Amino acid sequence: MLFGMVCALGSALCFGAATVYQAAASRAAAPGTGGGIDPGLLWRALRQWRYGVGLALDGAGFVLEVVALRSLPLYVVGAALAASLAVTAALASRMLGVRLRGAEWGAVAAVCAGLGALALSSGAEGHGTGPEALPWVLLAVAAGVPALGAAGGRLPDRPRALVLGLGAGIGFGVVEVAVRLLDGVRPADPALWALLLGGGAAFLLLTAAFQRGAVTTATAGMVLGETLGPAAAGVFWLGDRTREGFAWSALTGFAVAVAAALALARFGEPPPAGDPAPAPAPGVSGR
C-alpha cells in the first residue's frame, strides 16, 4: 500500500508539471475556428516543444497512476491527483513568475495534510466489479465527453473553460474506473474502449480549454470531474473501504485535499505567448 501511495504522489508530480508545460504550449499554438473538439489544435500544440515535454510527463504519470489504481482505493488516488495542483502552484511560482503568499503555501500544506489523513485511513483496494452494465455505462459516459466539448465550445470564455475542463475531468475519471475494471486486453471489452475514448477526448478538451479560456478555471473543472465520480464508483460499486473506525479521517482528508487543491487552481495560468511574466507587486500573488 505504501508503494501505491508513492506511485500516486509521483503521478501527481508528473501531472502537475505537465499542466504548466502544456498550458504554455497550448497558448502558443495558432488558434483554430472549431468548437471544444478540435483535433487540429492538438496537432498544432504538439509542434511546440513544451507540449512534448508535458506529454512525456503525462505518460509517466499515467503509468504511475495505473500502478496506484491497482493497489489503492479510487478515492485515495483521486485526492492524490487533485494534489497535482499544488505541484502546479509550486512550479508556477518558479517558472511563470508567480509569487505565492502565505495563504497559498498554507493551501499546499493543507493538501499534504489531507493526503496524510487519507493515507492513514486507507483500507485495501476493493475487488468488486460492480454491476454487469458498468463497463457499458462507462463507454456511454466516454461517448458523451466529445458532445459536452462540442457544446462547451460555443459558450463564452469563462463558462467555456469550466465546461471543457469538467469534460476533460470526466474523461480522465472514466479512465480511472476503467483501469480497475480491466482484466487483460480484450478488444471486445467495453471498458477498454471507454478508456481509449475517454482519455483521448479528455486530452482534446483540456488542450482546447487551456488555449481558449482561463487555465485556472479549466483545471478547477478538471479536478472536480476526475475526483468525485470515480470516488463514488469505488465506494458504491467496487468495494473500496476505509480502515475500521477511520471513515471520518477519510472523509475529512478527501474534503480538505480537494478543497485546498481547488483553492490553488488559479496558479496554472501562464502569461500570454511572447509576453514576459509580469513582476508581481510585493506581497501580492500575480500572473
Short mmCIF file of C-alpha atoms in Angstrom, two decimals:
data_model
loop_
_atom_site.label_atom_id
_atom_site.label_comp_id
_atom_site.label_asym_id
_atom_site.label_seq_id
_atom_site.Cartn_x
_atom_site.Cartn_y
_atom_site.Cartn_z
CA MET A 1 0.00 0.00 0.00
CA LEU A 2 2.92 2.34 0.74
CA PHE A 3 4.32 1.70 -2.73
CA GLY A 4 0.92 2.53 -4.24
CA MET A 5 0.81 5.84 -2.35
CA VAL A 6 4.32 6.70 -3.56
CA CYS A 7 3.17 5.98 -7.13
CA ALA A 8 0.04 8.13 -6.69
CA LEU A 9 2.10 11.07 -5.43
CA GLY A 10 4.62 10.55 -8.22
CA SER A 11 1.74 10.64 -10.69
CA ALA A 12 0.53 13.93 -9.17
CA LEU A 13 4.03 15.35 -9.53
CA CYS A 14 4.14 14.41 -13.22
CA PHE A 15 0.64 15.69 -13.98
CA GLY A 16 1.21 18.96 -12.11
CA ALA A 17 4.38 19.69 -14.07
CA ALA A 18 2.72 18.65 -17.33
CA THR A 19 -0.07 21.20 -16.76
CA VAL A 20 2.37 24.11 -16.71
CA TYR A 21 4.16 23.00 -19.89
CA GLN A 22 1.01 22.12 -21.82
CA ALA A 23 -0.84 25.28 -20.84
CA ALA A 24 2.04 27.42 -22.12
CA ALA A 25 2.31 25.40 -25.34
CA SER A 26 -1.45 25.50 -25.99
CA ARG A 27 -1.44 29.29 -25.70
CA ALA A 28 1.47 29.48 -28.16
CA ALA A 29 -0.29 27.29 -30.75
CA ALA A 30 -2.16 29.05 -33.56
CA PRO A 31 -5.87 29.26 -32.68
CA GLY A 32 -8.40 27.36 -34.75
CA THR A 33 -12.01 28.00 -35.60
CA GLY A 34 -13.57 24.83 -34.19
CA GLY A 35 -15.52 24.30 -31.01
CA GLY A 36 -14.48 22.32 -27.98
CA ILE A 37 -13.29 19.35 -30.07
CA ASP A 38 -10.52 20.44 -32.43
CA PRO A 39 -8.01 17.68 -33.35
CA GLY A 40 -6.11 20.27 -35.40
CA LEU A 41 -5.43 22.25 -32.23
CA LEU A 42 -3.85 19.20 -30.63
CA TRP A 43 -1.64 18.74 -33.69
CA ARG A 44 -0.55 22.39 -33.61
CA ALA A 45 0.17 22.14 -29.90
CA LEU A 46 2.25 19.01 -30.44
CA ARG A 47 4.58 21.06 -32.61
CA GLN A 48 5.50 23.09 -29.52
CA TRP A 49 8.40 21.53 -27.62
CA ARG A 50 6.79 22.38 -24.30
CA TYR A 51 3.74 20.30 -25.16
CA GLY A 52 6.01 17.37 -25.97
CA VAL A 53 7.62 17.67 -22.54
CA GLY A 54 4.18 17.83 -20.94
CA LEU A 55 3.02 14.80 -22.92
CA ALA A 56 6.05 12.79 -21.79
CA LEU A 57 5.29 13.75 -18.20
CA ASP A 58 1.66 12.74 -18.71
CA GLY A 59 2.80 9.34 -19.99
CA ALA A 60 4.97 8.77 -16.94
CA GLY A 61 2.17 9.98 -14.68
CA PHE A 62 -0.32 7.60 -16.31
CA VAL A 63 1.93 4.58 -15.74
CA LEU A 64 2.32 5.53 -12.08
CA GLU A 65 -1.44 6.14 -11.82
CA VAL A 66 -2.22 2.65 -13.18
CA VAL A 67 0.10 1.09 -10.58
CA ALA A 68 -1.56 3.15 -7.83
CA LEU A 69 -5.07 2.23 -9.01
CA ARG A 70 -4.18 -1.44 -8.73
CA SER A 71 -3.34 -1.16 -5.04
CA LEU A 72 -5.27 1.81 -3.58
CA PRO A 73 -8.96 2.79 -3.33
CA LEU A 74 -10.13 5.17 -6.04
CA TYR A 75 -10.85 7.95 -3.55
CA VAL A 76 -7.23 7.94 -2.39
CA VAL A 77 -5.85 8.08 -5.94
CA GLY A 78 -8.34 10.81 -6.86
CA ALA A 79 -7.30 13.01 -3.97
CA ALA A 80 -3.64 12.43 -4.78
CA LEU A 81 -4.26 13.52 -8.38
CA ALA A 82 -6.03 16.64 -7.12
CA ALA A 83 -2.79 17.41 -5.30
CA SER A 84 -1.17 17.88 -8.71
CA LEU A 85 -2.48 21.45 -8.48
CA ALA A 86 -0.21 22.00 -5.51
CA VAL A 87 2.68 20.92 -7.75
CA THR A 88 1.43 23.32 -10.42
CA ALA A 89 1.37 26.12 -7.87
CA ALA A 90 4.93 25.47 -6.76
CA LEU A 91 6.22 25.23 -10.35
CA ALA A 92 4.28 28.30 -11.44
CA SER A 93 5.98 30.30 -8.72
CA ARG A 94 9.34 29.32 -10.25
CA MET A 95 8.64 29.12 -13.98
CA LEU A 96 5.93 31.73 -14.52
CA GLY A 97 6.99 34.48 -12.13
CA VAL A 98 4.04 33.87 -9.79
CA ARG A 99 4.54 34.81 -6.15
CA LEU A 100 2.65 32.73 -3.61
CA ARG A 101 1.51 34.38 -0.41
CA GLY A 102 1.39 32.67 2.94
CA ALA A 103 -2.24 31.70 2.36
CA GLU A 104 -1.35 29.83 -0.81
CA TRP A 105 1.53 27.98 0.83
CA GLY A 106 -0.93 27.18 3.61
CA ALA A 107 -3.19 25.59 0.98
CA VAL A 108 -0.24 23.50 -0.23
CA ALA A 109 0.28 22.34 3.36
CA ALA A 110 -3.45 21.59 3.64
CA VAL A 111 -3.28 19.37 0.54
CA CYS A 112 -0.42 17.44 2.13
CA ALA A 113 -2.31 17.16 5.43
CA GLY A 114 -5.43 15.91 3.65
CA LEU A 115 -3.41 13.29 1.80
CA GLY A 116 -1.82 12.24 5.07
CA ALA A 117 -5.25 11.71 6.62
CA LEU A 118 -6.29 9.66 3.59
CA ALA A 119 -3.17 7.53 3.77
CA LEU A 120 -3.84 6.92 7.46
CA SER A 121 -7.44 5.85 6.81
CA SER A 122 -6.99 3.91 3.58
CA GLY A 123 -8.08 0.30 3.57
CA ALA A 124 -7.25 -2.28 0.95
CA GLU A 125 -8.34 -1.77 -2.63
CA GLY A 126 -11.80 -3.16 -3.29
CA HIS A 127 -12.14 -6.18 -5.55
CA GLY A 128 -15.72 -5.68 -6.63
CA THR A 129 -16.57 -5.48 -10.31
CA GLY A 130 -19.81 -3.57 -9.93
CA PRO A 131 -22.97 -4.29 -11.92
CA GLU A 132 -22.57 -6.04 -15.27
CA ALA A 133 -23.69 -2.91 -17.07
CA LEU A 134 -20.95 -0.73 -15.51
CA PRO A 135 -18.45 -1.07 -18.42
CA TRP A 136 -21.20 -0.07 -20.85
CA VAL A 137 -22.16 2.86 -18.65
CA LEU A 138 -18.52 3.96 -18.72
CA LEU A 139 -18.48 3.70 -22.51
CA ALA A 140 -21.66 5.78 -22.73
CA VAL A 141 -20.17 8.43 -20.44
CA ALA A 142 -16.96 8.47 -22.50
CA ALA A 143 -19.02 8.89 -25.69
CA GLY A 144 -20.76 11.86 -24.09
CA VAL A 145 -17.49 13.68 -23.40
CA PRO A 146 -17.00 14.86 -27.03
CA ALA A 147 -20.63 16.01 -27.12
CA LEU A 148 -20.07 18.01 -23.94
CA GLY A 149 -16.94 19.51 -25.50
CA ALA A 150 -18.79 20.49 -28.68
CA ALA A 151 -21.50 22.20 -26.62
CA GLY A 152 -18.98 23.88 -24.31
CA GLY A 153 -17.01 25.24 -27.26
CA ARG A 154 -19.94 27.55 -28.11
CA LEU A 155 -20.03 29.20 -24.70
CA PRO A 156 -18.34 32.49 -23.63
CA ASP A 157 -14.77 32.30 -22.34
CA ARG A 158 -15.20 31.63 -18.61
CA PRO A 159 -18.05 29.08 -18.73
CA ARG A 160 -16.39 27.53 -21.80
CA ALA A 161 -13.16 26.88 -19.91
CA LEU A 162 -15.11 25.44 -16.97
CA VAL A 163 -17.22 23.11 -19.15
CA LEU A 164 -14.24 21.97 -21.24
CA GLY A 165 -12.19 21.36 -18.08
CA LEU A 166 -15.09 19.49 -16.47
CA GLY A 167 -15.48 17.37 -19.61
CA ALA A 168 -11.77 16.58 -19.57
CA GLY A 169 -12.02 15.61 -15.91
CA ILE A 170 -14.96 13.30 -16.62
CA GLY A 171 -12.93 11.66 -19.39
CA PHE A 172 -9.96 11.14 -17.08
CA GLY A 173 -12.34 9.84 -14.41
CA VAL A 174 -13.63 7.24 -16.88
CA VAL A 175 -10.02 6.16 -17.40
CA GLU A 176 -9.53 5.70 -13.63
CA VAL A 177 -12.58 3.46 -13.23
CA ALA A 178 -11.87 1.54 -16.46
CA VAL A 179 -8.36 0.67 -15.26
CA ARG A 180 -9.92 -1.00 -12.22
CA LEU A 181 -12.34 -3.00 -14.37
CA LEU A 182 -9.86 -4.21 -17.00
CA ASP A 183 -8.66 -7.78 -16.70
CA GLY A 184 -6.21 -8.09 -19.56
CA VAL A 185 -6.63 -6.59 -23.02
CA ARG A 186 -9.67 -7.92 -24.86
CA PRO A 187 -10.82 -6.00 -27.97
CA ALA A 188 -14.47 -6.75 -27.18
CA ASP A 189 -14.24 -5.31 -23.65
CA PRO A 190 -16.30 -2.07 -23.45
CA ALA A 191 -14.10 -0.91 -20.53
CA LEU A 192 -11.09 -0.87 -22.88
CA TRP A 193 -12.92 1.27 -25.42
CA ALA A 194 -14.20 3.53 -22.66
CA LEU A 195 -10.59 4.05 -21.51
CA LEU A 196 -9.37 4.89 -25.01
CA LEU A 197 -12.30 7.14 -25.93
CA GLY A 198 -12.46 8.88 -22.55
CA GLY A 199 -8.71 9.51 -22.40
CA GLY A 200 -8.44 10.73 -25.99
CA ALA A 201 -11.41 13.08 -25.72
CA ALA A 202 -10.12 14.38 -22.39
CA PHE A 203 -6.79 15.40 -23.95
CA LEU A 204 -8.57 17.25 -26.76
CA LEU A 205 -10.88 19.12 -24.39
CA LEU A 206 -8.13 20.04 -21.96
CA THR A 207 -5.91 21.40 -24.74
CA ALA A 208 -8.81 23.50 -26.05
CA ALA A 209 -9.61 24.73 -22.54
CA PHE A 210 -6.01 25.82 -21.98
CA GLN A 211 -5.99 27.86 -25.18
CA ARG A 212 -9.47 29.34 -25.21
CA GLY A 213 -10.14 30.22 -21.60
CA ALA A 214 -8.62 30.70 -18.19
CA VAL A 215 -6.35 27.78 -17.39
CA THR A 216 -7.23 28.23 -13.74
CA THR A 217 -10.94 27.73 -14.37
CA ALA A 218 -10.26 24.72 -16.59
CA THR A 219 -8.10 23.00 -14.00
CA ALA A 220 -10.73 23.53 -11.31
CA GLY A 221 -13.35 21.86 -13.52
CA MET A 222 -10.95 19.04 -14.32
CA VAL A 223 -10.26 18.31 -10.64
CA LEU A 224 -13.98 18.11 -9.89
CA GLY A 225 -14.62 15.81 -12.84
CA GLU A 226 -11.80 13.36 -12.15
CA THR A 227 -12.20 13.01 -8.38
CA LEU A 228 -15.85 12.95 -7.33
CA GLY A 229 -17.27 10.43 -9.84
CA PRO A 230 -14.52 7.80 -9.53
CA ALA A 231 -14.50 8.09 -5.73
CA ALA A 232 -18.25 7.41 -5.63
CA ALA A 233 -17.91 4.50 -8.08
CA GLY A 234 -15.17 2.97 -5.94
CA VAL A 235 -17.15 3.17 -2.71
CA PHE A 236 -20.60 2.17 -4.02
CA TRP A 237 -19.71 -0.40 -6.69
CA LEU A 238 -16.11 -1.59 -6.45
CA GLY A 239 -15.82 -2.32 -2.75
CA ASP A 240 -13.38 0.41 -1.67
CA ARG A 241 -13.41 0.77 2.11
CA THR A 242 -11.55 2.57 4.87
CA ARG A 243 -9.76 1.05 7.84
CA GLU A 244 -12.08 0.10 10.68
CA GLY A 245 -13.08 3.24 12.57
CA PHE A 246 -11.29 5.64 10.18
CA ALA A 247 -14.16 6.69 7.91
CA TRP A 248 -14.11 10.16 9.48
CA SER A 249 -10.44 10.54 8.63
CA ALA A 250 -11.07 9.53 5.02
CA LEU A 251 -13.97 11.95 4.57
CA THR A 252 -12.07 14.81 6.20
CA GLY A 253 -8.86 14.13 4.31
CA PHE A 254 -10.65 13.87 0.96
CA ALA A 255 -12.58 17.10 1.51
CA VAL A 256 -9.52 19.03 2.70
CA ALA A 257 -7.26 17.79 -0.12
CA VAL A 258 -9.75 18.57 -2.91
CA ALA A 259 -10.86 21.93 -1.46
CA ALA A 260 -7.26 23.08 -0.96
CA ALA A 261 -6.33 21.92 -4.45
CA LEU A 262 -9.21 23.92 -5.94
CA ALA A 263 -8.02 26.96 -3.99
CA LEU A 264 -4.70 26.60 -5.79
CA ALA A 265 -6.23 26.11 -9.26
CA ARG A 266 -5.51 29.67 -10.37
CA PHE A 267 -1.77 29.02 -10.31
CA GLY A 268 -1.82 27.16 -13.64
CA GLU A 269 -2.08 30.38 -15.63
CA PRO A 270 0.88 31.12 -17.92
CA PRO A 271 1.44 34.58 -19.38
CA PRO A 272 0.31 35.10 -23.00
CA ALA A 273 2.70 33.71 -25.59
CA GLY A 274 5.57 36.03 -26.28
CA ASP A 275 4.95 38.21 -23.24
CA PRO A 276 7.30 38.16 -20.29
CA ALA A 277 5.79 37.21 -16.96
CA PRO A 278 4.87 40.38 -15.09
CA ALA A 279 6.70 41.09 -11.90
CA PRO A 280 4.19 40.71 -9.05
CA ALA A 281 3.78 43.51 -6.59
CA PRO A 282 5.30 42.92 -3.16
CA GLY A 283 3.08 40.70 -1.06
CA VAL A 284 0.64 40.11 -3.92
CA SER A 285 0.40 36.95 -5.96
CA GLY A 286 0.05 37.74 -9.63
CA ARG A 287 0.36 36.18 -13.04
#
